[in-house]
Short mmCIF file of C-alpha atoms in Angstrom, two decimals:
data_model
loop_
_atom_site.label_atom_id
_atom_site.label_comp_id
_atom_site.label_asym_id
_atom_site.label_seq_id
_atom_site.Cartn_x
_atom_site.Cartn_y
_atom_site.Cartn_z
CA UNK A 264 31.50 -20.32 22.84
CA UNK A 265 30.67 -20.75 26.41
CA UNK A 266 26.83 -19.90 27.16
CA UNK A 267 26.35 -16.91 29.24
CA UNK A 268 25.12 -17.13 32.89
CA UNK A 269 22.61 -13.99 33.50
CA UNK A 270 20.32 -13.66 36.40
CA UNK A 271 18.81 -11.11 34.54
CA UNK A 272 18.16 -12.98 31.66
CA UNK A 273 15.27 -15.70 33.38
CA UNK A 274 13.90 -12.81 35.94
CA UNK A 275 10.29 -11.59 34.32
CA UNK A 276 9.60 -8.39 34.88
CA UNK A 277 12.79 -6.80 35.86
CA UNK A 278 15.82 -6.96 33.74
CA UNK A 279 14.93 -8.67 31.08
CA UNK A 280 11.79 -6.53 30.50
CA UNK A 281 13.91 -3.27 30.24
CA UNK A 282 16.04 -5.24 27.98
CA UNK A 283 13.83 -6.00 26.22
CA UNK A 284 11.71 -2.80 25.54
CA UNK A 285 15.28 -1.75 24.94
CA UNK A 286 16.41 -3.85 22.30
CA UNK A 287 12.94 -3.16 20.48
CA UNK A 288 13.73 0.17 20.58
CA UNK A 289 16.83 0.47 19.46
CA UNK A 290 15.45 -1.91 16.73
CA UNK A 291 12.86 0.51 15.62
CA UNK A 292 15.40 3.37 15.30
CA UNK A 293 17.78 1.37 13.65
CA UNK A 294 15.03 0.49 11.15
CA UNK A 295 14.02 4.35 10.47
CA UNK A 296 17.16 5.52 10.35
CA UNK A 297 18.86 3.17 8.21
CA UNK A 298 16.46 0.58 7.00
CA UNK A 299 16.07 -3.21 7.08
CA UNK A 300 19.22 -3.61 4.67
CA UNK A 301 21.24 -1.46 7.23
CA UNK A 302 20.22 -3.14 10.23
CA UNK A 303 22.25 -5.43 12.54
CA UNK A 304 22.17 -7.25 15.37
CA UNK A 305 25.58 -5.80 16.33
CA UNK A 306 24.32 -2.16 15.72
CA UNK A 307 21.21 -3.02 17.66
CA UNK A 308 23.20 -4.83 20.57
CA UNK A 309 25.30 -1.32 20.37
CA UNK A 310 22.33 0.78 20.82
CA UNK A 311 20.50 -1.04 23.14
CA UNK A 312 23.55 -1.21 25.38
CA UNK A 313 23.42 -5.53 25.44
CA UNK A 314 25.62 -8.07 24.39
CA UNK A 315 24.96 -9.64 20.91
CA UNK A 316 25.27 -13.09 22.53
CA UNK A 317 21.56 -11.84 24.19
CA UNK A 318 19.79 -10.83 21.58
CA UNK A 319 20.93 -14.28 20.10
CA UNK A 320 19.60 -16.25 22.68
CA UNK A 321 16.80 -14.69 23.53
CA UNK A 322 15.52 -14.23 19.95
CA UNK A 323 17.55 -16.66 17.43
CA UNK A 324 18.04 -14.00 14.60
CA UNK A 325 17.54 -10.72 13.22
CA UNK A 326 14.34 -11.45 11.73
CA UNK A 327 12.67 -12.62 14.64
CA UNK A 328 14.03 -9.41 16.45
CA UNK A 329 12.65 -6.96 13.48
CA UNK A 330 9.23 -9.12 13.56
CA UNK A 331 9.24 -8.54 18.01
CA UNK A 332 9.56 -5.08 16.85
CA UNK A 333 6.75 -4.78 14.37
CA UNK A 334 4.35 -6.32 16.26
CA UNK A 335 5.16 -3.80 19.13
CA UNK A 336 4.24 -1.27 16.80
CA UNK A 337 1.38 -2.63 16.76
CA UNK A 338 0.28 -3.06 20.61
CA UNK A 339 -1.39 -0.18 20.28
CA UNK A 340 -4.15 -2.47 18.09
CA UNK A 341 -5.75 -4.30 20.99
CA UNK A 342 -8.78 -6.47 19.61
CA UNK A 343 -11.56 -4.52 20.50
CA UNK A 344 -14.98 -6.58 21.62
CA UNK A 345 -17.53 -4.01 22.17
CA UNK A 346 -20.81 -6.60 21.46
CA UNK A 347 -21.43 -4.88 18.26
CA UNK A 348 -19.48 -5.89 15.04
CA UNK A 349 -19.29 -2.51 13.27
CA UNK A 350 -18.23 -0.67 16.31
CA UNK A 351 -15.41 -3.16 16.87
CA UNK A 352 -14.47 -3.04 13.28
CA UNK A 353 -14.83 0.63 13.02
CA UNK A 354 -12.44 0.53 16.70
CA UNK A 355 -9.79 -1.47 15.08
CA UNK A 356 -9.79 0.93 12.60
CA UNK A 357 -9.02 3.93 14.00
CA UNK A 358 -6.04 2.27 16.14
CA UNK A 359 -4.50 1.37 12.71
CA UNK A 360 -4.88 5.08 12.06
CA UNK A 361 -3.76 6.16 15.54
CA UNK A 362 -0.36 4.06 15.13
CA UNK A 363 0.66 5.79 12.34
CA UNK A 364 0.08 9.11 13.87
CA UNK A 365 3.61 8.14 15.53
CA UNK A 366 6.14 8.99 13.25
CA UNK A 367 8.48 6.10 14.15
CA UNK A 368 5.42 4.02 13.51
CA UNK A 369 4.89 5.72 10.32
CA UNK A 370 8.82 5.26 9.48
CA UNK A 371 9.10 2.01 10.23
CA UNK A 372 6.29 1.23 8.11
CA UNK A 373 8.08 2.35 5.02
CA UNK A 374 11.19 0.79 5.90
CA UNK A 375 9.33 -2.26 5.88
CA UNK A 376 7.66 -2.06 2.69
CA UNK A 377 10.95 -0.44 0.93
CA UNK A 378 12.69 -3.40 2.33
CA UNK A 379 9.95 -5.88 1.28
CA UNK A 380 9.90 -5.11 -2.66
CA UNK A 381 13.71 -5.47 -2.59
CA UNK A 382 14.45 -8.44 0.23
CA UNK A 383 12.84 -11.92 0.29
CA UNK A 384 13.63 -12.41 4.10
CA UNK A 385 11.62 -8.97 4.18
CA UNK A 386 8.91 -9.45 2.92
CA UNK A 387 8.24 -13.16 4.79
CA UNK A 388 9.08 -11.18 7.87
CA UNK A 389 6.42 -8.44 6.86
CA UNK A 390 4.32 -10.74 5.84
CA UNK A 391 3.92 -13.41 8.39
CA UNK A 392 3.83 -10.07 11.13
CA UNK A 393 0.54 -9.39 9.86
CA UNK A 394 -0.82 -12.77 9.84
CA UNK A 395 0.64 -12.89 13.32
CA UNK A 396 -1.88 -9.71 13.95
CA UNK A 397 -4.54 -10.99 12.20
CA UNK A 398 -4.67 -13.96 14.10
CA UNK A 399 -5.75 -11.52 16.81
CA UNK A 400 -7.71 -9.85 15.31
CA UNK A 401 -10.01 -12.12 13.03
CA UNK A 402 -11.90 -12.39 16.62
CA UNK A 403 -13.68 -9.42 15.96
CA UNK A 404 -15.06 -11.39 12.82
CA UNK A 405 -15.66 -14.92 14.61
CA UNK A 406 -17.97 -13.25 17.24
CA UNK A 407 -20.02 -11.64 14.85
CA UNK A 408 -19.93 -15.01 13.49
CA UNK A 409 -21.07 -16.93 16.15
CA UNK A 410 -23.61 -13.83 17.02
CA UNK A 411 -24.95 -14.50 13.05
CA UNK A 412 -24.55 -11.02 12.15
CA UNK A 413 -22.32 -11.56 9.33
CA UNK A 414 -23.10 -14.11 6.27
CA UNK A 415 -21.56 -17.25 7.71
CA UNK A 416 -19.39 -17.92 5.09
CA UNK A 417 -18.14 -15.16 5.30
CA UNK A 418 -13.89 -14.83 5.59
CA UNK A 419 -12.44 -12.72 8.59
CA UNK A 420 -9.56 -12.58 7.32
CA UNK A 421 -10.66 -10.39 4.29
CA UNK A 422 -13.25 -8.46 6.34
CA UNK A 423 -9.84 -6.71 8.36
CA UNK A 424 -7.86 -6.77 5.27
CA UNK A 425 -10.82 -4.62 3.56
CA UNK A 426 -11.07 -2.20 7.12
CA UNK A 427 -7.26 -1.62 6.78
CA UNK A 428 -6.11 -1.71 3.06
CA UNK A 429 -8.00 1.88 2.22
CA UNK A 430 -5.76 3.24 5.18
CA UNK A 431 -2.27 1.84 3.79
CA UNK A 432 -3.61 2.50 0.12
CA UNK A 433 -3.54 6.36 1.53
CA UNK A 434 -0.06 6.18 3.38
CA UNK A 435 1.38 4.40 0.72
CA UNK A 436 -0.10 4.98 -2.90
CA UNK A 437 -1.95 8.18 -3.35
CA UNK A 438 -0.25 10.07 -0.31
CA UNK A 439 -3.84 11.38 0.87
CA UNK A 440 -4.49 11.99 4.53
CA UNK A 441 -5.15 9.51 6.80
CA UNK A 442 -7.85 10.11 9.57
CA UNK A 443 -10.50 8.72 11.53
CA UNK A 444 -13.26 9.68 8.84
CA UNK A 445 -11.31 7.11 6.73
CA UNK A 446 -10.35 4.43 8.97
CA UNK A 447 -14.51 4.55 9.62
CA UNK A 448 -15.59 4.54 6.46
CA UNK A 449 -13.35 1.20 5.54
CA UNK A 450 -14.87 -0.25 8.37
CA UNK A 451 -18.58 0.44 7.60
CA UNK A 452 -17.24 -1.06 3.86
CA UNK A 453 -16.24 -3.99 5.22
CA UNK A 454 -19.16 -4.73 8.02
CA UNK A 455 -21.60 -3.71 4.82
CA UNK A 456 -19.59 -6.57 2.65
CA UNK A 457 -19.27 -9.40 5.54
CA UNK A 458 -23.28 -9.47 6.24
CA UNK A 459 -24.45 -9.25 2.53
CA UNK A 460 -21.69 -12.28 1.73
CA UNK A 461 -19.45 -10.63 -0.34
CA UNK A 462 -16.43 -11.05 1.67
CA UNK A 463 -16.28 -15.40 1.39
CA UNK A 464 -13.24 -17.16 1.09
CA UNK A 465 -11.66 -18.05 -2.21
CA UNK B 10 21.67 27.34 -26.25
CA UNK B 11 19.98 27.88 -29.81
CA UNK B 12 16.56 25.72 -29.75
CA UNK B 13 17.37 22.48 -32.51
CA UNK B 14 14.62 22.89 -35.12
CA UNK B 15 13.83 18.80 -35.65
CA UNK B 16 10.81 18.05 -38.16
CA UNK B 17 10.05 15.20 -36.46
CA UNK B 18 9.47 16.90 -33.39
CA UNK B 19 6.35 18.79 -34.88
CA UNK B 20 5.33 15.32 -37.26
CA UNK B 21 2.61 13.60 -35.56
CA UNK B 22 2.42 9.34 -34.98
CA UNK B 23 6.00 8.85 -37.21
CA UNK B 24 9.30 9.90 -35.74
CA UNK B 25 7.58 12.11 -32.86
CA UNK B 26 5.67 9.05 -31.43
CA UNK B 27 8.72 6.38 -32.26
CA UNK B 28 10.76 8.36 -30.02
CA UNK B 29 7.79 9.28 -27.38
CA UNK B 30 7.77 5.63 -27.27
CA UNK B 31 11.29 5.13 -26.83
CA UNK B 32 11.59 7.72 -24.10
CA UNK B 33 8.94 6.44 -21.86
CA UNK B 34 10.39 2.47 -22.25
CA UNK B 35 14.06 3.95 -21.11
CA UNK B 36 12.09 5.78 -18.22
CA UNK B 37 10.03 2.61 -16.73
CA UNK B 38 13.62 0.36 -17.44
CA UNK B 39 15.62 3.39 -15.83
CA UNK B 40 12.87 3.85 -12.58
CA UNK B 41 12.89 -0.31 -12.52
CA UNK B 42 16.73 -0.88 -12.89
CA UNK B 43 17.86 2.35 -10.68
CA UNK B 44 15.05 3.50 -8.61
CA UNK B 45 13.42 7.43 -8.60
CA UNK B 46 16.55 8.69 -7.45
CA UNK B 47 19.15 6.87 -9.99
CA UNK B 48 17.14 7.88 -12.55
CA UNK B 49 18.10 11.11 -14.81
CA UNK B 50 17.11 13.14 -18.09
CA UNK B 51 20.65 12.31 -19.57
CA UNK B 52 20.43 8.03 -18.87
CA UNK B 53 16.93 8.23 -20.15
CA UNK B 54 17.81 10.15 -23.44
CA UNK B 55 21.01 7.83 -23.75
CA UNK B 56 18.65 4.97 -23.52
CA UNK B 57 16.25 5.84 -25.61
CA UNK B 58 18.85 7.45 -28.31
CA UNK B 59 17.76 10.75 -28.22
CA UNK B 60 19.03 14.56 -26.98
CA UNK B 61 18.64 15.52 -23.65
CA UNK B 62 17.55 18.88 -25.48
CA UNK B 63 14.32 16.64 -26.92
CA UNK B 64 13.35 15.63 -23.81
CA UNK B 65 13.58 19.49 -21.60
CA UNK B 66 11.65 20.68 -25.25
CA UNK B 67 9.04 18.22 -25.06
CA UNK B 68 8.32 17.33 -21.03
CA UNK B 69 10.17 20.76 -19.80
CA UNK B 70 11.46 18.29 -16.72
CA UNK B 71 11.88 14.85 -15.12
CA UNK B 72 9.06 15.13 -13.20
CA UNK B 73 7.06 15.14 -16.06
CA UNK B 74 8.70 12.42 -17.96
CA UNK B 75 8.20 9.96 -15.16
CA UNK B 76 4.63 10.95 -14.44
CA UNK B 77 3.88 10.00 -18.56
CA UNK B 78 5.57 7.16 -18.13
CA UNK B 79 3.68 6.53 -14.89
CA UNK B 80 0.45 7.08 -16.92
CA UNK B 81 1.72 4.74 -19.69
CA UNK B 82 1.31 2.19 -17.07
CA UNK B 83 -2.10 2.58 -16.60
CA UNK B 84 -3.12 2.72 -20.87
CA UNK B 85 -4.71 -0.65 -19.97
CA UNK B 86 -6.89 0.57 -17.77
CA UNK B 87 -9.71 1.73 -19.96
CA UNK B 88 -12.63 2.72 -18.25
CA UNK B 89 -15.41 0.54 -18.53
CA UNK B 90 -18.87 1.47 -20.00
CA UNK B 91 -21.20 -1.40 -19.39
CA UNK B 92 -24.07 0.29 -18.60
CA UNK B 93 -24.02 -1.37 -15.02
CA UNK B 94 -22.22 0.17 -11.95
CA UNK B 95 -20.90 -3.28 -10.40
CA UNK B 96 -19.75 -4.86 -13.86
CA UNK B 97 -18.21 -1.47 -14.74
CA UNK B 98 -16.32 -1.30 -11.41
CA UNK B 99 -15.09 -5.31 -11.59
CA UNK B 100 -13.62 -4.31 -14.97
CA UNK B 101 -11.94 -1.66 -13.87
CA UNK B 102 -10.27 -3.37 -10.91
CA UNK B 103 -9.40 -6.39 -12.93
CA UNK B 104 -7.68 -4.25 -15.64
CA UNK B 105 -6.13 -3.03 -12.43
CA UNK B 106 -5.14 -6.65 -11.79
CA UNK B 107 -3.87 -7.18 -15.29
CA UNK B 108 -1.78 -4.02 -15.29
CA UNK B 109 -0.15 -5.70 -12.59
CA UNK B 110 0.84 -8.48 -14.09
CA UNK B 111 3.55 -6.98 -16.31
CA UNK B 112 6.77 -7.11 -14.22
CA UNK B 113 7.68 -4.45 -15.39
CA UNK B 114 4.57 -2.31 -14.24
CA UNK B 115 5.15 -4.17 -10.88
CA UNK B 116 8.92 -3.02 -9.96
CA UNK B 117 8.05 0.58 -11.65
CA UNK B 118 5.37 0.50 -8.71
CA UNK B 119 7.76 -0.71 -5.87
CA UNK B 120 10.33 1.84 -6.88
CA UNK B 121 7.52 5.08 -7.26
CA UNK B 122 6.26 3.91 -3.66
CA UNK B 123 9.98 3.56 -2.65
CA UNK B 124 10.35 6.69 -3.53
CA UNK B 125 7.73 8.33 -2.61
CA UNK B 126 8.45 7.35 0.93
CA UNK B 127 11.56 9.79 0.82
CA UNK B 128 11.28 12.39 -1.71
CA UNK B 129 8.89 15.13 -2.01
CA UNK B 130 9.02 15.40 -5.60
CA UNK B 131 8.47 11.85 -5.85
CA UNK B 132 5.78 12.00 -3.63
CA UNK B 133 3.95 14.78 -5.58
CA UNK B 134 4.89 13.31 -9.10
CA UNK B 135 3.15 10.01 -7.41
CA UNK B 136 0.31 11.53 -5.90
CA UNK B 137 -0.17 13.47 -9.41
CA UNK B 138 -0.54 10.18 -11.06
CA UNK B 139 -3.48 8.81 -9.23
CA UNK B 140 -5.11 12.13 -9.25
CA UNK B 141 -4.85 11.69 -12.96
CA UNK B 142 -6.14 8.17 -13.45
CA UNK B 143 -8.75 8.90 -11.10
CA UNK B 144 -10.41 12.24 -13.27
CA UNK B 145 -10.49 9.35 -16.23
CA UNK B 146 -11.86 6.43 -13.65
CA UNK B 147 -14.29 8.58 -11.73
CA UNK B 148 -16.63 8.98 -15.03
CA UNK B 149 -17.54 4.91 -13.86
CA UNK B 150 -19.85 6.76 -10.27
CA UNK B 151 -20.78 10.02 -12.14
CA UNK B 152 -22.84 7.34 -14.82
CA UNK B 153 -23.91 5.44 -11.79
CA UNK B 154 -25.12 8.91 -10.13
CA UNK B 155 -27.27 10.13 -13.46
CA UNK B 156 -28.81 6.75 -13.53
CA UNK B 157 -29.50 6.64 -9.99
CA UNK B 158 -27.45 3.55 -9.27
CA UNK B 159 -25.64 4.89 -5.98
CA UNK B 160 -26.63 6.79 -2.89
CA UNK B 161 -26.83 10.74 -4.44
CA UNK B 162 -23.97 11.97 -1.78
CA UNK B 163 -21.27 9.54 -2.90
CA UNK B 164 -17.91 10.89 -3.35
CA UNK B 165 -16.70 9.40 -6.94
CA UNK B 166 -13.16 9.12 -6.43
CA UNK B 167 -13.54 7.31 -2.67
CA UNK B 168 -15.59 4.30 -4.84
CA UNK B 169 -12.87 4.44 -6.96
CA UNK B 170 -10.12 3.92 -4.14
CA UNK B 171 -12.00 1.64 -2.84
CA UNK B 172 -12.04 -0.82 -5.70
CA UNK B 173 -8.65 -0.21 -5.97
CA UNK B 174 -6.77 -0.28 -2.03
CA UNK B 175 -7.10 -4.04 -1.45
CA UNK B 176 -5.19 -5.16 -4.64
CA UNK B 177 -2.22 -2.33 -3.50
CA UNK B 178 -2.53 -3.34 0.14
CA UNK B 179 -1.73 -7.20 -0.79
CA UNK B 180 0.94 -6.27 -3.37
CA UNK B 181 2.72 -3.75 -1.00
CA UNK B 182 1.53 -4.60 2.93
CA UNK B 183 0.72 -8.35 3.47
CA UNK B 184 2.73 -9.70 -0.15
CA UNK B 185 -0.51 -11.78 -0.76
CA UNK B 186 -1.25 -12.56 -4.03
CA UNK B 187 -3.19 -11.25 -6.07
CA UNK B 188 -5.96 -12.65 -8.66
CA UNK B 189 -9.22 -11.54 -10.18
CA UNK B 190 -10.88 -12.86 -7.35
CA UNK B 191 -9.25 -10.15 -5.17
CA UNK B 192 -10.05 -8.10 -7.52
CA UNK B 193 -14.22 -8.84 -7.80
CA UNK B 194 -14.23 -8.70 -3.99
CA UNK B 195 -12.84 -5.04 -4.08
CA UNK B 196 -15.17 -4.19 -7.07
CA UNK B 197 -18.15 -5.45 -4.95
CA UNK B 198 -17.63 -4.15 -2.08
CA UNK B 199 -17.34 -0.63 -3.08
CA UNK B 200 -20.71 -0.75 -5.12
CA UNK B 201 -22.45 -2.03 -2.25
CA UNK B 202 -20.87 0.84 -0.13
CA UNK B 203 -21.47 3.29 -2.58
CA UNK B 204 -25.00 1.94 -3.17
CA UNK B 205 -25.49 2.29 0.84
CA UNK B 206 -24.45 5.88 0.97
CA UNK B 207 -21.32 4.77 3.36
CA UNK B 208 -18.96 6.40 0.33
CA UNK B 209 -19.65 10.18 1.03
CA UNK B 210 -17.31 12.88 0.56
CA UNK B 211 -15.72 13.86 4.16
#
């Protein structure tokens, strides 16, 4: 097959940025609406109005389209660096909870973790999207590291896990609301466990 | 339909608790092997050899059938009584661990949150569940309360959650694994929490 020549393609900012926020879109819908197992490329080329042969190029797979997606879900998470560890944790927090006041956030959410107890190329895409976030985020954690205000051997990975899980645990076990009381009070958790050492790697 | 008169439905631990036994095996291999909504009164009672009649007598509905069964999950997690708060709360969320373990208890957990994430009546039977476990579990912060262990205003079933969201939030969010380890952390960190007074009731 003979490689497509679009201007559009290599200008930033103008057609390819619609194209994209397009395609990640028409990804998320596709998601809610029919699930990981029932998404496509072709369906999302179809939706998005683009040829398949870009969404090929310009993202190698379906996986790495669905992860583009997820961590757009996500933008709304920006690493928050206030100068005080709690009130960065307890930030991050509440913009977990605020994503999920989206539905489509929400939905996608469940597709994701239907998808992941049934599909192994699920769950490695869930999975490595949230170390993908983490990776951003752990900087809340380093600071207060460098700043000694959290036991230095202390984990930053598990100090956002432990701010986030009682939020999913909500959405996704017991089915209780979800609000900012309880994104703070898993962040005061965590800031309590990262500076009395409780929170060290394995 | 005239009501079957069946001694053994009345005889208690002999036929009655062979086939209460029976029925909520069939269930978990049923919810595991079909999901929520494959799952019926008549496959269960064909499974588990008995009337469908014996199963609307004795649970009066699926719902009801699949929350036992749900609970029948959980018989391993005993609640402790160590006479310490932490040690009592690390058991618990290491029998949480262990429960876990089973694969069978795992994929009857993927397909109740599955479910949940669609159906109502799954939601509620789900929901149910924890609400459940947790009157049992909760008995672990009302000790610590009497004996003065934790900060007076803490809300017993938010320690509880607590100790119990980061092993659910690996299994079901990032597909971490997860260990005793996990497990201690989660215990720890709630005590310390609860201890702080960060755990009250909203």
């Amino acid at each position: 097959m003979a490689e497509e020549i679009r201007p559009g393609a290599v200008r930033p900012g103008g057609r390819t940025a619609r194209t994209k926020r397009a395609v990640l879109a028409a990804t998320l819908t596709e998601l809610v609406e029919n699930g990981y197992a029932g998404t496509s490329l072709e369906k999302i080329a179809a939706r998005a109005g683009v040829a398949v042969s870009t969404l090929y190029r310009r993202w190698g797979g379906l996986d790495r389209v669905i992860l583009e997606a997820g961590m757009d879900v996500g933008t709304g998470i920006v690493t928050p660096d206030t100068g005080d560890f709690e009130r960065d944790l307890i930030d991050f927090a509440r913009a977990v909870v605020e994503v999920y006041r989206n539905p489509v956030a929400e939905h996608w959410l469940y597709a994701m973790v239907v998808a992941a107890t049934r599909d192994p190329s699920a769950r490695a895409t869930f999975s490595l999207l949230f170390e993908n976030r983490f990776a951003e985020v752990v900087v809340i954690v380093r600071r207060a590291l460098e700043r000694g205000e959290v036991h230095p051997d202390t984990d930053p990975a598990e100090v956002i896990r432990l701010a986030a899980a009682p939020i999913y645990y909500r959405m996704l076990v017991t089915g209780e609301p979800v609000d900012d009381a309880v994104a703070e009070r898993a962040a005061r958790t965590a800031a309590l466990a990262a500076r009395a050492g409780v929170l060290r790697a394995d």
